[in-house]
Amino acid sequence: MSGTTHVASDVLMQSDLPLPKRQGKVRDIYDLGDRLLLVASDRVSAFDVVLPNGIPDKGRVLTQMSAFWFEETQAVVPNHMIRVIDSTENPDLPVELGPEYIGRTMLVRKAEPVMLEAIVRGAVSGSGWAAYQTSGRVCGITLPPGLEESQALPEPIFTPSTKADEGHDENITYEQAEAIVGRDVANVVRLRSLALYAYGAARARQCGFIIADTKFEFGMVENEDGDREAILIDEALTPDSSRFWEIAIYKPGGPQPSYDKQPLRDWLTQSGWDKEPPAPALPPEVVSLLQTRYLEAFQRITERELLRPEV
């Protein structure tokens, strides 16, 4: 039998399959031994707190957009994807998956997570802009003087952060990253992150988007030669992990309209919420705006229609 689920208005907030489970802010991760089943819910978080209502289609956008990039970049950097669940017929799985899992669930190879958030910045924005204003540097990298907020950097930079199970990740220097994961792993993660960003940014630009910055995660596996290798895991170049800016209206000198969770953060800030649980429920117009932005980013980048279960 399939596990029970909690679905409201076509929004999946929780999954409950009869398998060992670990729950992140967005994904429910089920252990199949040498493989994992990643279920991307429609949960949305901000300021490290999960909101009480979700965003329709969000989980499917994250899964299918990641799958697109995993396929596109396989020749650049190997990744953990085996396949996206596109049917209720899955004889290779130990559980039955109902239609609500279609398009939002990915079967992946298990990997040992590298304990770094691998962030690449092509523009100075967000926490990078805050750090630059204070010190002229981001994660120990000195940037040119006189940059404006959202201005493109002379070249993309690798700015790692810690990977916190609870609370906030902290920006660190590359030397600190080496101390955490070792020199060889840090170097591979840096080079592969920069290569992925360069590929993704070029593709996105063809679709009218700037990828201002993005976050990758890596895991260690044994490759065909029997050596340990860092491969791309989790998600790739989605509106949850990246800032997508519209080229047509891009204007450095301040914050940019973004195809990510920024409208959510803006609304929460203006609401007067103290950023401590519980978070307030989102109004319908904010939910609708986020759904529209996620879908538009997906469709423009992938040139695909979102896979949903047949009604």
Short mmCIF file of C-alpha atoms in Angstrom, two decimals:
data_model
loop_
_atom_site.label_atom_id
_atom_site.label_comp_id
_atom_site.label_asym_id
_atom_site.label_seq_id
_atom_site.Cartn_x
_atom_site.Cartn_y
_atom_site.Cartn_z
CA MET A 1 0.00 0.00 0.00
CA SER A 2 1.06 3.56 -0.57
CA GLY A 3 1.56 5.81 2.43
CA THR A 4 -0.91 8.45 3.47
CA THR A 5 -0.50 12.01 2.30
CA HIS A 6 -1.80 15.37 3.37
CA VAL A 7 -3.00 17.34 0.35
CA ALA A 8 -5.05 20.55 0.36
CA SER A 9 -6.13 22.41 -2.78
CA ASP A 10 -3.61 20.50 -4.91
CA VAL A 11 -0.86 21.34 -2.42
CA LEU A 12 1.24 18.54 -0.90
CA MET A 13 2.52 19.62 2.51
CA GLN A 14 3.58 16.22 3.87
CA SER A 15 4.25 12.75 2.55
CA ASP A 16 4.20 9.61 4.65
CA LEU A 17 5.56 6.53 2.92
CA PRO A 18 6.28 3.38 4.98
CA LEU A 19 10.05 3.84 4.66
CA PRO A 20 12.83 5.33 6.80
CA LYS A 21 12.42 9.08 6.40
CA ARG A 22 14.29 12.31 7.00
CA GLN A 23 12.50 15.61 6.47
CA GLY A 24 14.06 18.83 5.27
CA LYS A 25 12.41 22.22 4.89
CA VAL A 26 11.04 21.25 1.47
CA ARG A 27 12.00 17.65 0.70
CA ASP A 28 11.03 14.38 2.36
CA ILE A 29 13.94 11.96 1.92
CA TYR A 30 13.29 8.21 2.00
CA ASP A 31 16.07 5.67 2.38
CA LEU A 32 16.00 2.70 -0.02
CA GLY A 33 19.40 1.32 0.89
CA ASP A 34 21.77 2.27 -1.93
CA ARG A 35 19.23 4.74 -3.32
CA LEU A 36 17.07 7.57 -2.02
CA LEU A 37 13.60 8.73 -2.94
CA LEU A 38 13.34 12.55 -2.82
CA VAL A 39 9.79 13.90 -2.56
CA ALA A 40 9.66 17.66 -3.13
CA SER A 41 6.67 18.96 -1.19
CA ASP A 42 4.97 22.30 -1.80
CA ARG A 43 6.23 23.62 1.54
CA VAL A 44 7.90 27.02 1.44
CA SER A 45 10.27 28.46 4.01
CA ALA A 46 11.68 31.89 4.76
CA PHE A 47 14.09 33.04 7.45
CA ASP A 48 14.57 29.35 8.33
CA VAL A 49 10.89 28.87 9.21
CA VAL A 50 8.43 26.74 7.20
CA LEU A 51 5.24 28.64 6.37
CA PRO A 52 1.84 27.13 7.27
CA ASN A 53 0.54 27.11 3.69
CA GLY A 54 2.32 25.88 0.57
CA ILE A 55 2.69 26.97 -3.06
CA PRO A 56 0.83 24.90 -5.69
CA ASP A 57 3.17 23.23 -8.24
CA LYS A 58 6.30 24.28 -6.34
CA GLY A 59 7.52 20.75 -5.62
CA ARG A 60 7.01 19.69 -9.24
CA VAL A 61 8.84 22.76 -10.52
CA LEU A 62 11.81 22.08 -8.23
CA THR A 63 12.01 18.40 -9.19
CA GLN A 64 11.54 18.82 -12.92
CA MET A 65 13.76 21.89 -13.21
CA SER A 66 16.52 20.07 -11.33
CA ALA A 67 16.06 17.07 -13.62
CA PHE A 68 16.44 19.35 -16.65
CA TRP A 69 19.73 20.73 -15.36
CA PHE A 70 20.98 17.30 -14.24
CA GLU A 71 20.42 16.05 -17.80
CA GLU A 72 21.95 19.15 -19.39
CA THR A 73 25.08 19.20 -17.24
CA GLN A 74 25.79 15.47 -16.92
CA ALA A 75 28.75 15.84 -19.29
CA VAL A 76 30.08 18.76 -17.21
CA VAL A 77 29.58 17.34 -13.71
CA PRO A 78 28.15 13.92 -12.75
CA ASN A 79 25.07 13.95 -10.51
CA HIS A 80 22.94 11.62 -8.40
CA MET A 81 19.75 11.47 -10.51
CA ILE A 82 18.46 8.08 -11.64
CA ARG A 83 15.01 9.16 -12.85
CA VAL A 84 11.95 11.27 -12.12
CA ILE A 85 8.82 9.37 -11.08
CA ASP A 86 6.45 9.92 -14.02
CA SER A 87 3.98 7.08 -13.42
CA THR A 88 2.29 5.12 -10.66
CA GLU A 89 3.86 1.96 -12.15
CA ASN A 90 7.24 1.57 -10.42
CA PRO A 91 8.15 -2.12 -10.12
CA ASP A 92 11.71 -1.22 -9.05
CA LEU A 93 10.44 0.49 -5.87
CA PRO A 94 9.44 -1.24 -2.61
CA VAL A 95 6.36 0.98 -2.14
CA GLU A 96 3.40 2.03 -4.22
CA LEU A 97 3.33 5.70 -5.22
CA GLY A 98 0.00 7.39 -5.84
CA PRO A 99 -0.59 10.02 -8.53
CA GLU A 100 0.25 12.84 -6.11
CA TYR A 101 3.91 11.74 -6.29
CA ILE A 102 4.15 12.04 -10.09
CA GLY A 103 6.47 14.80 -11.26
CA ARG A 104 7.60 15.79 -7.76
CA THR A 105 9.58 12.67 -6.82
CA MET A 106 13.08 11.72 -7.91
CA LEU A 107 14.92 8.43 -7.49
CA VAL A 108 18.60 9.14 -6.85
CA ARG A 109 21.86 7.46 -6.01
CA LYS A 110 22.81 7.69 -2.36
CA ALA A 111 25.85 9.84 -1.60
CA GLU A 112 27.63 11.03 1.53
CA PRO A 113 26.94 14.79 1.73
CA VAL A 114 29.90 17.16 1.54
CA MET A 115 29.42 19.49 4.51
CA LEU A 116 29.53 22.73 2.52
CA GLU A 117 27.00 24.90 0.73
CA ALA A 118 28.70 25.60 -2.60
CA ILE A 119 27.63 29.12 -3.57
CA VAL A 120 28.64 30.89 -6.78
CA ARG A 121 27.97 34.61 -7.22
CA GLY A 122 27.91 36.41 -10.54
CA ALA A 123 26.61 39.66 -9.05
CA VAL A 124 26.90 41.36 -5.68
CA SER A 125 23.56 40.90 -3.95
CA GLY A 126 21.95 39.55 -0.79
CA SER A 127 24.38 38.58 1.97
CA GLY A 128 27.23 39.23 -0.47
CA TRP A 129 26.17 42.86 -0.85
CA ALA A 130 25.87 43.24 2.93
CA ALA A 131 29.38 41.84 3.42
CA TYR A 132 30.81 44.01 0.63
CA GLN A 133 29.36 47.17 2.15
CA THR A 134 30.98 46.33 5.48
CA SER A 135 34.42 45.14 4.38
CA GLY A 136 34.77 45.33 0.60
CA ARG A 137 35.08 41.54 0.62
CA VAL A 138 32.85 38.47 0.32
CA CYS A 139 34.00 35.26 2.01
CA GLY A 140 37.54 36.62 2.14
CA ILE A 141 37.60 37.63 -1.55
CA THR A 142 38.41 41.30 -2.09
CA LEU A 143 36.11 42.86 -4.71
CA PRO A 144 36.72 46.01 -6.77
CA PRO A 145 35.83 49.27 -5.01
CA GLY A 146 32.76 51.25 -5.99
CA LEU A 147 30.43 48.39 -6.92
CA GLU A 148 26.70 49.08 -6.84
CA GLU A 149 24.13 46.70 -5.40
CA SER A 150 23.25 43.98 -7.97
CA GLN A 151 26.19 44.91 -10.20
CA ALA A 152 27.77 42.07 -12.18
CA LEU A 153 31.15 40.96 -10.86
CA PRO A 154 34.21 40.95 -13.15
CA GLU A 155 34.02 37.15 -12.97
CA PRO A 156 31.94 34.68 -10.92
CA ILE A 157 33.30 33.90 -7.46
CA PHE A 158 33.01 30.79 -5.29
CA THR A 159 31.80 31.75 -1.81
CA PRO A 160 31.12 28.69 0.37
CA SER A 161 29.08 28.57 3.55
CA THR A 162 28.64 26.09 6.34
CA LYS A 163 25.88 23.51 6.03
CA ALA A 164 23.79 23.84 9.16
CA ASP A 165 21.17 21.24 10.14
CA GLU A 166 19.56 23.86 12.38
CA GLY A 167 19.54 27.66 12.06
CA HIS A 168 21.52 29.75 9.61
CA ASP A 169 24.38 28.75 7.35
CA GLU A 170 27.42 30.98 7.81
CA ASN A 171 29.55 32.39 5.00
CA ILE A 172 33.15 31.22 5.27
CA THR A 173 36.42 31.68 3.40
CA TYR A 174 37.77 29.12 0.97
CA GLU A 175 40.55 28.34 3.45
CA GLN A 176 37.93 27.53 6.09
CA ALA A 177 36.17 25.28 3.55
CA GLU A 178 39.43 23.40 3.00
CA ALA A 179 39.74 22.91 6.75
CA ILE A 180 36.22 21.42 6.90
CA VAL A 181 36.29 19.01 3.94
CA GLY A 182 39.96 18.78 2.95
CA ARG A 183 41.97 20.49 0.22
CA ASP A 184 41.21 18.03 -2.60
CA VAL A 185 37.44 17.89 -2.04
CA ALA A 186 37.19 21.67 -1.62
CA ASN A 187 39.05 22.20 -4.89
CA VAL A 188 36.82 19.78 -6.83
CA VAL A 189 33.66 21.34 -5.37
CA ARG A 190 34.91 24.84 -6.26
CA LEU A 191 35.85 23.95 -9.84
CA ARG A 192 32.66 21.97 -10.47
CA SER A 193 30.48 24.70 -8.97
CA LEU A 194 32.04 27.35 -11.18
CA ALA A 195 31.66 25.12 -14.27
CA LEU A 196 27.99 24.45 -13.47
CA TYR A 197 27.31 28.13 -12.91
CA ALA A 198 29.01 29.12 -16.18
CA TYR A 199 26.92 26.59 -18.12
CA GLY A 200 23.67 27.50 -16.37
CA ALA A 201 24.20 31.26 -16.63
CA ALA A 202 24.86 31.03 -20.38
CA ARG A 203 21.72 28.95 -20.94
CA ALA A 204 19.59 31.22 -18.75
CA ARG A 205 20.81 34.32 -20.59
CA GLN A 206 19.47 32.84 -23.84
CA CYS A 207 16.07 32.68 -22.08
CA GLY A 208 16.19 36.28 -20.87
CA PHE A 209 17.44 35.61 -17.33
CA ILE A 210 20.50 36.56 -15.31
CA ILE A 211 21.43 34.02 -12.64
CA ALA A 212 22.75 36.41 -10.01
CA ASP A 213 23.87 33.64 -7.67
CA THR A 214 23.14 30.01 -6.94
CA LYS A 215 23.77 27.29 -4.39
CA PHE A 216 24.87 23.72 -5.11
CA GLU A 217 25.31 20.70 -2.88
CA PHE A 218 27.69 17.80 -3.45
CA GLY A 219 28.00 14.25 -2.18
CA MET A 220 30.79 11.69 -2.22
CA VAL A 221 30.36 8.41 -4.11
CA GLU A 222 32.62 5.67 -5.37
CA ASN A 223 33.11 6.01 -9.14
CA GLU A 224 33.73 3.30 -11.73
CA ASP A 225 37.46 3.38 -11.01
CA GLY A 226 36.86 2.73 -7.33
CA ASP A 227 37.87 6.28 -6.36
CA ARG A 228 35.85 8.66 -4.19
CA GLU A 229 34.30 11.47 -6.21
CA ALA A 230 32.21 14.57 -5.44
CA ILE A 231 29.00 14.60 -7.50
CA LEU A 232 26.13 17.08 -7.69
CA ILE A 233 23.17 16.20 -5.43
CA ASP A 234 19.92 17.68 -4.08
CA GLU A 235 18.73 20.28 -6.63
CA ALA A 236 20.22 22.46 -9.34
CA LEU A 237 19.55 26.00 -10.57
CA THR A 238 15.97 26.27 -9.33
CA PRO A 239 14.12 29.34 -8.01
CA ASP A 240 14.68 27.95 -4.51
CA SER A 241 18.46 27.75 -4.90
CA SER A 242 19.10 30.67 -7.27
CA ARG A 243 18.28 34.30 -7.96
CA PHE A 244 16.83 34.70 -11.46
CA TRP A 245 16.67 38.30 -12.70
CA GLU A 246 14.89 39.52 -15.81
CA ILE A 247 17.46 40.89 -18.30
CA ALA A 248 14.90 43.23 -19.87
CA ILE A 249 14.44 45.23 -16.65
CA TYR A 250 17.83 44.67 -14.98
CA LYS A 251 19.24 47.90 -13.58
CA PRO A 252 22.11 47.83 -11.06
CA GLY A 253 21.97 50.20 -8.12
CA GLY A 254 19.42 48.42 -5.93
CA PRO A 255 17.53 45.16 -5.41
CA GLN A 256 16.14 43.46 -8.53
CA PRO A 257 12.74 41.84 -9.06
CA SER A 258 13.51 38.15 -8.75
CA TYR A 259 11.93 34.86 -9.82
CA ASP A 260 12.42 33.30 -6.41
CA LYS A 261 11.07 33.66 -2.87
CA GLN A 262 11.82 37.38 -2.61
CA PRO A 263 8.12 38.46 -2.77
CA LEU A 264 7.53 36.11 0.15
CA ARG A 265 10.39 37.61 2.17
CA ASP A 266 9.19 41.13 1.33
CA TRP A 267 5.63 40.39 2.45
CA LEU A 268 6.77 38.75 5.68
CA THR A 269 9.05 41.69 6.48
CA GLN A 270 6.25 44.20 5.86
CA SER A 271 3.82 42.11 7.94
CA GLY A 272 5.75 42.86 11.10
CA TRP A 273 6.42 39.18 11.83
CA ASP A 274 9.35 38.76 14.25
CA LYS A 275 10.85 35.85 12.21
CA GLU A 276 10.21 33.40 15.04
CA PRO A 277 7.85 30.39 14.70
CA PRO A 278 5.02 30.20 14.03
CA ALA A 279 4.99 32.12 10.75
CA PRO A 280 1.80 33.84 9.53
CA ALA A 281 -0.30 32.31 6.77
CA LEU A 282 0.31 33.78 3.32
CA PRO A 283 -2.49 35.70 1.61
CA PRO A 284 -3.81 34.25 -1.68
CA GLU A 285 -2.21 36.98 -3.80
CA VAL A 286 1.29 36.16 -2.51
CA VAL A 287 0.73 32.43 -3.05
CA SER A 288 -0.49 33.11 -6.60
CA LEU A 289 2.44 35.40 -7.39
CA LEU A 290 4.98 32.81 -6.21
CA GLN A 291 3.29 30.01 -8.15
CA THR A 292 3.28 32.12 -11.32
CA ARG A 293 6.95 33.08 -10.98
CA TYR A 294 8.11 29.53 -10.32
CA LEU A 295 6.14 28.22 -13.31
CA GLU A 296 7.36 30.96 -15.64
CA ALA A 297 10.99 30.39 -14.70
CA PHE A 298 10.55 26.66 -15.28
CA GLN A 299 8.83 27.00 -18.65
CA ARG A 300 11.16 29.65 -20.05
CA ILE A 301 14.35 27.86 -19.00
CA THR A 302 13.36 24.29 -19.88
CA GLU A 303 10.93 24.99 -22.74
CA ARG A 304 8.85 22.14 -21.29
CA GLU A 305 5.36 21.83 -19.89
CA LEU A 306 5.16 20.82 -16.25
CA LEU A 307 4.40 17.10 -15.78
CA ARG A 308 1.34 16.65 -13.58
CA PRO A 309 -0.76 13.54 -12.91
CA GLU A 310 -3.66 13.06 -15.28
CA VAL A 311 -6.99 14.02 -13.74
#
